[in-house]
Short mmCIF file of C-alpha atoms in Angstrom, two decimals:
data_model
loop_
_atom_site.label_atom_id
_atom_site.label_comp_id
_atom_site.label_asym_id
_atom_site.label_seq_id
_atom_site.Cartn_x
_atom_site.Cartn_y
_atom_site.Cartn_z
CA UNK A 1 0.00 0.00 0.00
CA UNK A 2 2.96 2.34 0.52
CA UNK A 3 3.86 2.09 -3.15
CA UNK A 4 0.23 2.64 -4.16
CA UNK A 5 -0.03 5.74 -1.97
CA UNK A 6 3.23 7.11 -3.36
CA UNK A 7 2.23 6.54 -6.99
CA UNK A 8 -1.08 8.29 -6.34
CA UNK A 9 0.75 11.30 -4.89
CA UNK A 10 -0.93 11.03 -1.49
CA UNK A 11 2.28 11.24 0.56
CA UNK A 12 4.08 14.51 0.05
CA UNK A 13 7.22 16.30 1.12
CA UNK A 14 6.70 18.25 4.37
CA UNK A 15 9.61 20.51 3.40
CA UNK A 16 7.76 21.65 0.27
CA UNK A 17 4.24 21.51 1.76
CA UNK A 18 2.87 25.06 2.18
CA UNK A 19 0.04 27.32 1.03
CA UNK A 20 0.48 28.59 -2.52
CA UNK A 21 -0.27 32.12 -3.73
CA UNK A 22 -4.00 31.41 -3.72
CA UNK A 23 -3.90 30.01 -0.19
CA UNK A 24 -4.36 26.37 -1.19
CA UNK A 25 -2.05 23.82 0.39
CA UNK A 26 0.23 22.19 -2.16
CA UNK A 27 3.36 20.06 -2.03
CA UNK A 28 5.55 17.82 -4.13
CA UNK A 29 4.81 14.09 -3.93
CA UNK A 30 7.37 11.63 -2.63
CA UNK A 31 8.72 8.71 -4.63
CA UNK A 32 10.28 5.45 -3.57
CA UNK A 33 14.02 5.95 -3.80
CA UNK A 34 16.59 3.44 -2.62
CA UNK A 35 15.23 0.14 -1.25
CA UNK A 36 17.64 -1.56 1.16
CA UNK A 37 15.48 -4.53 2.15
CA UNK A 38 12.08 -6.04 1.46
CA UNK A 39 9.75 -8.20 3.51
CA UNK A 40 8.71 -11.79 2.72
CA UNK A 41 6.09 -10.51 0.26
CA UNK A 42 8.59 -8.31 -1.58
CA UNK A 43 7.29 -5.04 -0.15
CA UNK A 44 9.80 -2.31 0.81
CA UNK A 45 10.91 -2.67 4.43
CA UNK A 46 13.96 -0.39 4.71
CA UNK A 47 15.13 2.36 2.41
CA UNK A 48 14.61 6.00 1.51
CA UNK A 49 11.77 8.07 0.11
CA UNK A 50 12.76 11.04 -2.06
CA UNK A 51 11.03 14.31 -2.83
CA UNK A 52 10.28 14.76 -6.53
CA UNK A 53 11.04 18.49 -6.36
CA UNK A 54 13.63 19.25 -3.68
CA UNK A 55 16.69 17.35 -2.33
CA UNK A 56 14.87 16.13 0.80
CA UNK A 57 14.88 12.40 1.58
CA UNK A 58 13.07 10.45 4.29
CA UNK A 59 13.82 7.03 5.79
CA UNK A 60 11.71 3.92 5.58
CA UNK A 61 12.38 1.86 8.72
CA UNK A 62 10.72 -1.48 9.50
CA UNK A 63 7.97 -0.65 7.02
CA UNK A 64 7.28 2.75 8.62
CA UNK A 65 7.65 5.80 6.36
CA UNK A 66 9.24 8.54 8.48
CA UNK A 67 8.19 11.82 6.88
CA UNK A 68 8.75 14.92 8.99
CA UNK A 69 10.20 18.33 8.20
CA UNK A 70 12.89 17.85 10.87
CA UNK A 71 13.57 14.15 10.66
CA UNK A 72 16.79 14.51 12.64
CA UNK A 73 15.00 15.93 15.69
CA UNK A 74 12.45 13.11 15.49
CA UNK A 75 15.22 10.50 15.30
CA UNK A 76 16.92 11.93 18.37
CA UNK A 77 13.63 11.93 20.30
CA UNK A 78 12.81 8.37 19.18
CA UNK A 79 16.34 7.00 19.47
CA UNK A 80 15.60 4.32 22.05
CA UNK A 81 12.55 3.01 20.17
CA UNK A 82 14.47 3.00 16.89
CA UNK A 83 17.47 1.12 18.20
CA UNK A 84 15.95 -1.14 20.83
CA UNK A 85 16.66 -4.76 19.93
CA UNK A 86 13.78 -7.20 19.78
CA UNK A 87 15.59 -10.51 19.33
CA UNK A 88 16.15 -11.36 23.00
CA UNK A 89 14.29 -14.19 24.76
CA UNK A 90 11.24 -12.78 26.52
CA UNK A 91 12.46 -13.74 29.99
CA UNK A 92 15.79 -11.96 29.52
CA UNK A 93 14.16 -8.93 27.96
CA UNK A 94 11.79 -8.64 30.92
CA UNK A 95 14.69 -8.94 33.39
CA UNK A 96 16.73 -6.26 31.60
CA UNK A 97 13.87 -3.80 31.59
CA UNK A 98 13.70 -3.93 35.37
CA UNK A 99 16.65 -1.53 35.30
CA UNK A 100 14.04 1.18 34.73
CA UNK A 101 11.21 2.18 37.06
CA UNK A 102 7.68 1.49 35.85
CA UNK A 103 7.14 5.16 34.94
CA UNK A 104 10.35 5.37 32.89
CA UNK A 105 10.88 4.57 29.26
CA UNK A 106 10.90 1.75 28.11
CA UNK A 107 8.61 0.37 30.83
CA UNK A 108 6.18 3.25 30.50
CA UNK A 109 6.11 2.64 26.76
CA UNK A 110 5.37 -1.05 26.99
CA UNK A 111 2.51 -0.26 29.37
CA UNK A 112 1.19 2.15 26.75
CA UNK A 113 1.41 -0.51 24.04
CA UNK A 114 -0.49 -3.01 26.18
CA UNK A 115 -3.22 -0.48 27.04
CA UNK A 116 -3.79 0.64 23.46
CA UNK A 117 -3.37 -2.86 22.11
CA UNK A 118 -6.09 -4.41 24.28
CA UNK A 119 -8.73 -4.54 21.50
CA UNK A 120 -6.29 -6.54 19.36
CA UNK A 121 -5.57 -9.17 22.03
CA UNK A 122 -7.34 -12.48 22.48
CA UNK A 123 -9.50 -12.47 25.64
CA UNK A 124 -7.04 -14.71 27.48
CA UNK A 125 -4.26 -12.19 26.80
CA UNK A 126 -6.14 -9.14 28.04
CA UNK A 127 -4.95 -7.81 31.35
CA UNK A 128 -8.26 -6.58 32.73
CA UNK A 129 -10.14 -9.71 33.75
CA UNK A 130 -10.51 -8.43 37.31
CA UNK A 131 -12.16 -5.13 36.37
CA UNK A 132 -15.91 -4.66 36.95
CA UNK A 133 -18.10 -5.71 34.04
CA UNK A 134 -19.60 -2.21 33.86
CA UNK A 135 -16.16 -0.70 33.23
CA UNK A 136 -15.38 -3.20 30.48
CA UNK A 137 -18.80 -2.60 28.93
CA UNK A 138 -17.98 1.11 28.64
CA UNK A 139 -14.70 0.28 26.93
CA UNK A 140 -16.45 -1.98 24.46
CA UNK A 141 -19.21 0.59 23.84
CA UNK A 142 -16.58 3.11 22.70
CA UNK A 143 -15.21 0.63 20.16
CA UNK A 144 -18.69 -0.35 18.98
CA UNK A 145 -19.74 3.27 18.41
CA UNK A 146 -16.76 4.04 16.20
CA UNK A 147 -17.05 0.75 14.31
CA UNK A 148 -20.69 1.54 13.53
CA UNK A 149 -19.76 5.10 12.50
CA UNK A 150 -17.12 3.85 10.08
CA UNK A 151 -19.51 1.29 8.63
CA UNK A 152 -22.03 4.02 7.75
CA UNK A 153 -19.57 5.73 5.40
CA UNK A 154 -17.43 3.02 3.77
CA UNK A 155 -15.03 3.38 0.88
CA UNK A 156 -12.51 5.95 -0.23
CA UNK A 157 -9.32 6.92 1.56
CA UNK A 158 -9.25 7.36 5.31
CA UNK A 159 -6.77 9.08 7.63
CA UNK A 160 -6.34 7.86 11.20
CA UNK A 161 -4.41 10.72 12.83
CA UNK A 162 -2.81 9.79 16.15
CA UNK A 163 -3.40 6.14 15.29
CA UNK A 164 -1.31 4.58 18.11
CA UNK A 165 -1.47 0.82 17.42
CA UNK A 166 -3.95 1.27 14.60
CA UNK A 167 -7.15 -0.13 16.10
CA UNK A 168 -9.20 2.42 14.16
CA UNK A 169 -7.09 2.10 11.01
CA UNK A 170 -7.50 -1.67 10.97
CA UNK A 171 -11.25 -1.37 11.46
CA UNK A 172 -11.49 1.18 8.64
CA UNK A 173 -9.43 -1.04 6.32
CA UNK A 174 -12.27 -3.55 6.08
CA UNK A 175 -14.23 -1.11 3.91
CA UNK A 176 -11.91 1.70 2.79
CA UNK A 177 -9.91 1.79 -0.42
CA UNK A 178 -6.85 2.81 1.57
CA UNK A 179 -5.95 3.97 5.09
CA UNK A 180 -3.08 6.14 6.28
CA UNK A 181 -2.16 5.39 9.89
CA UNK A 182 -0.33 8.49 11.14
CA UNK A 183 1.46 8.96 14.46
CA UNK A 184 4.82 10.14 15.81
CA UNK A 185 5.48 7.29 18.25
CA UNK A 186 7.81 4.83 16.54
CA UNK A 187 7.41 2.11 19.16
CA UNK A 188 3.69 1.89 18.40
CA UNK A 189 4.13 2.26 14.64
CA UNK A 190 6.75 -0.49 14.51
CA UNK A 191 4.36 -2.89 16.26
CA UNK A 192 1.57 -1.91 13.88
CA UNK A 193 3.79 -2.40 10.82
CA UNK A 194 4.80 -5.85 12.06
CA UNK A 195 1.17 -6.73 12.69
CA UNK A 196 0.34 -5.75 9.12
CA UNK A 197 3.23 -7.81 7.70
CA UNK A 198 2.83 -11.00 9.70
CA UNK A 199 -0.67 -10.98 11.17
CA UNK A 200 0.56 -10.83 14.75
CA UNK A 201 2.95 -8.85 16.95
CA UNK A 202 4.27 -9.37 20.49
CA UNK A 203 3.71 -6.87 23.29
CA UNK A 204 3.91 -7.00 27.07
CA UNK A 205 0.68 -6.78 29.02
CA UNK A 206 0.62 -5.22 32.46
CA UNK A 207 -0.98 -7.74 34.78
CA UNK A 208 -1.14 -6.27 38.29
CA UNK A 209 0.84 -3.02 38.14
CA UNK A 210 4.42 -2.41 39.14
CA UNK A 211 6.89 -4.58 37.23
CA UNK A 212 4.46 -7.45 36.71
CA UNK A 213 4.44 -7.83 32.92
CA UNK A 214 3.83 -10.98 30.88
CA UNK A 215 4.08 -11.54 27.11
CA UNK A 216 0.96 -11.12 24.98
CA UNK A 217 0.23 -11.20 21.27
CA UNK A 218 -1.67 -8.77 19.10
CA UNK A 219 -3.53 -10.24 16.14
CA UNK A 220 -5.33 -8.80 13.16
CA UNK A 221 -9.05 -8.43 13.89
CA UNK A 222 -11.59 -10.26 11.69
CA UNK A 223 -12.23 -8.45 8.43
CA UNK A 224 -9.10 -6.28 8.56
CA UNK A 225 -7.31 -5.77 5.23
CA UNK A 226 -3.67 -5.10 6.11
CA UNK A 227 -2.71 -4.62 2.47
CA UNK A 228 -4.81 -1.43 2.47
CA UNK A 229 -2.95 0.29 5.34
CA UNK A 230 0.16 2.46 5.02
CA UNK A 231 2.04 3.41 8.21
CA UNK A 232 3.51 6.91 8.40
CA UNK A 233 5.47 8.59 11.16
CA UNK A 234 4.48 12.21 10.70
CA UNK A 235 3.33 15.38 12.42
CA UNK A 236 -0.43 15.89 12.44
CA UNK A 237 0.19 19.65 12.63
CA UNK A 238 2.09 19.48 9.34
CA UNK A 239 0.88 16.22 7.80
CA UNK A 240 2.94 14.96 4.86
CA UNK A 241 -0.22 14.26 2.91
CA UNK A 242 -1.81 15.73 -0.20
CA UNK A 243 -4.62 18.20 0.42
CA UNK A 244 -8.18 17.40 -0.62
CA UNK A 245 -7.53 13.69 -1.18
CA UNK A 246 -9.22 12.00 1.80
CA UNK A 247 -12.84 10.95 2.09
CA UNK A 248 -12.69 10.65 5.87
CA UNK A 249 -10.35 11.57 8.67
CA UNK A 250 -10.48 10.88 12.36
CA UNK A 251 -8.49 12.18 15.31
CA UNK A 252 -9.59 10.31 18.41
CA UNK A 253 -8.26 11.83 21.63
CA UNK A 254 -5.56 13.79 19.84
CA UNK A 255 -6.76 17.40 20.24
CA UNK A 256 -5.42 17.62 23.81
CA UNK A 257 -2.10 16.05 22.84
CA UNK A 258 -0.89 18.65 20.34
CA UNK A 259 0.59 22.11 20.77
CA UNK A 260 -2.02 23.85 18.62
CA UNK A 261 -5.53 22.28 18.50
CA UNK A 262 -6.84 24.92 16.09
CA UNK A 263 -4.02 24.22 13.63
CA UNK A 264 -4.71 20.50 13.93
CA UNK A 265 -8.34 20.95 12.90
CA UNK A 266 -7.41 23.26 10.03
CA UNK A 267 -4.89 20.74 8.73
CA UNK A 268 -7.34 17.84 8.93
CA UNK A 269 -10.00 19.91 7.17
CA UNK A 270 -7.53 20.75 4.38
CA UNK A 271 -6.91 17.05 3.75
CA UNK A 272 -10.60 16.29 3.15
CA UNK A 273 -12.23 16.19 -0.24
CA UNK A 274 -15.55 18.08 -0.58
CA UNK A 275 -18.16 16.07 1.30
CA UNK A 276 -15.43 14.34 3.33
CA UNK A 277 -16.17 13.56 6.96
CA UNK A 278 -14.10 14.45 10.00
CA UNK A 279 -14.52 12.79 13.38
CA UNK A 280 -12.85 14.42 16.37
CA UNK A 281 -12.98 13.10 19.92
CA UNK A 282 -11.31 14.52 23.01
CA UNK A 283 -11.59 14.34 26.80
CA UNK A 284 -9.76 17.71 26.92
CA UNK A 285 -7.37 16.28 29.49
CA UNK A 286 -4.86 19.05 28.92
CA UNK A 287 -1.20 18.76 29.82
CA UNK A 288 1.24 21.69 29.91
CA UNK A 289 3.81 19.41 28.30
CA UNK A 290 1.59 19.12 25.22
CA UNK A 291 -0.65 22.21 24.93
CA UNK A 292 0.03 25.73 26.21
CA UNK A 293 -2.86 27.20 28.19
CA UNK A 294 -3.51 29.96 25.66
CA UNK A 295 -4.10 27.35 22.92
CA UNK A 296 -6.60 25.19 24.80
CA UNK A 297 -10.22 25.03 23.75
CA UNK A 298 -12.47 26.33 26.51
CA UNK A 299 -9.68 28.44 28.03
CA UNK A 300 -8.95 31.55 25.95
CA UNK A 301 -11.03 30.21 23.07
CA UNK A 302 -14.58 30.01 24.41
CA UNK A 303 -17.89 29.64 22.62
CA UNK A 304 -20.88 31.85 23.54
CA UNK A 305 -22.57 28.79 25.08
CA UNK A 306 -19.99 28.71 27.88
CA UNK A 307 -16.53 27.48 28.85
CA UNK A 308 -17.13 23.82 28.01
CA UNK A 309 -14.36 22.94 25.53
CA UNK A 310 -16.86 20.77 23.66
CA UNK A 311 -18.82 23.92 22.77
CA UNK A 312 -15.60 25.54 21.50
CA UNK A 313 -14.81 22.47 19.39
CA UNK A 314 -18.20 22.54 17.69
CA UNK A 315 -18.09 26.32 17.16
CA UNK A 316 -14.61 26.07 15.66
CA UNK A 317 -15.55 23.29 13.24
CA UNK A 318 -18.64 25.23 12.22
CA UNK A 319 -16.57 28.35 11.47
CA UNK A 320 -18.27 30.48 14.10
CA UNK A 321 -15.16 32.21 15.44
CA UNK A 322 -15.08 34.91 12.77
CA UNK A 323 -11.57 35.38 11.41
CA UNK A 324 -10.19 32.37 13.30
CA UNK A 325 -10.22 29.44 10.87
CA UNK A 326 -13.28 30.67 8.91
CA UNK A 327 -12.55 28.16 6.15
CA UNK A 328 -13.77 25.32 8.33
CA UNK A 329 -17.50 26.17 8.19
CA UNK A 330 -18.35 22.47 8.40
CA UNK A 331 -21.76 20.87 8.70
CA UNK A 332 -22.04 19.36 12.19
CA UNK A 333 -23.58 15.92 11.78
CA UNK A 334 -23.40 14.57 15.32
CA UNK A 335 -22.18 15.46 18.79
CA UNK A 336 -22.24 13.24 21.86
CA UNK A 337 -20.39 12.47 25.07
CA UNK A 338 -18.88 8.99 25.30
CA UNK A 339 -16.89 7.24 27.99
CA UNK A 340 -13.39 6.44 26.84
CA UNK A 341 -11.87 3.72 29.02
CA UNK A 342 -8.24 2.61 29.06
CA UNK A 343 -7.96 -0.63 31.07
CA UNK A 344 -4.40 -0.65 32.45
CA UNK A 345 -4.39 -3.90 34.38
CA UNK A 346 -6.81 -6.03 36.35
CA UNK A 347 -6.96 -3.51 39.22
CA UNK A 348 -6.84 -0.23 37.34
CA UNK A 349 -8.51 1.62 34.46
CA UNK A 350 -8.51 5.24 33.40
CA UNK A 351 -12.01 6.53 32.59
CA UNK A 352 -12.48 9.73 30.61
CA UNK A 353 -15.51 11.41 29.06
CA UNK A 354 -14.78 12.44 25.48
CA UNK A 355 -16.75 14.83 23.35
CA UNK A 356 -17.20 13.13 19.98
CA UNK A 357 -18.08 15.37 17.01
CA UNK A 358 -18.71 14.29 13.43
CA UNK A 359 -18.63 16.99 10.77
CA UNK A 360 -18.78 17.12 6.97
CA UNK A 361 -16.75 19.37 4.71
CA UNK A 362 -19.05 21.39 2.52
CA UNK A 363 -18.70 21.06 -1.25
#
């Protein structure tokens, strides 16, 4: 699917990507340059992507296309995930990782992979068997809502921005022509790329908290079409994707994890074709490490209805903030509040309430 997306000009150079004289976003497409290795099916695994207009080049690592304006800074930030070996016996790997506390990388990261990978685990591998049934029902209701939403609008090309381990991307692949799974976390993207290549991928599930981890396996869900998914490490605030070429985009619980939520929504809107649908969900669980206070919805940017950030999200998508992102002016199709549950282990789960908004780009 990477080669298909490249030939169609859907993945573009972030160095060249910018508004043109008329204000439309344009960029030069990338092409497959040097291929250093292929997988068992002959698909590119390692190599370089090259801009068709400027000298920029971007690495392909473990089947993940790394396409950012400052690739060097990303590599330095992701160094441990990029270079961490994965050929050690599981018992030795677990022992070695005890050199770090549970809130330090890489232990924090493997907890994250287990939490976000839960929907892709067999029931016997899931770490939450001790949680109340009501909590697990909320977690499953979240997945069911989004699966039903995707089923109502099948086909075309779909963007899953902030895809993590690709639960949404894999679900969308059952019906879409193609899916771009976009994130910046290489540890998650590497697992997703392996899952797409082989049908399964190992992770560590967190059983009781602390250092109590045991091996688990992620597997492709029924109906998933891995050949339709392309994995891209990229910045959702400057996505390396061609404008106006996506029929649907979703950003689930990403708004409160970026430095500029307004810019995020403008970028996602620019990627949609006329009539394309955007789904945004957020618990607005702001962190100063991610979003400055003056950029948070519901803080400085408030809708007339009140300080609820959900009101600000709807007003922004509808183009009701005057000169601030007036191009959005989307048709609001649905708004609701849904519980978003992250089961951590059998004694712990994080429960959020996310505002979920579906909107359509006007023709």
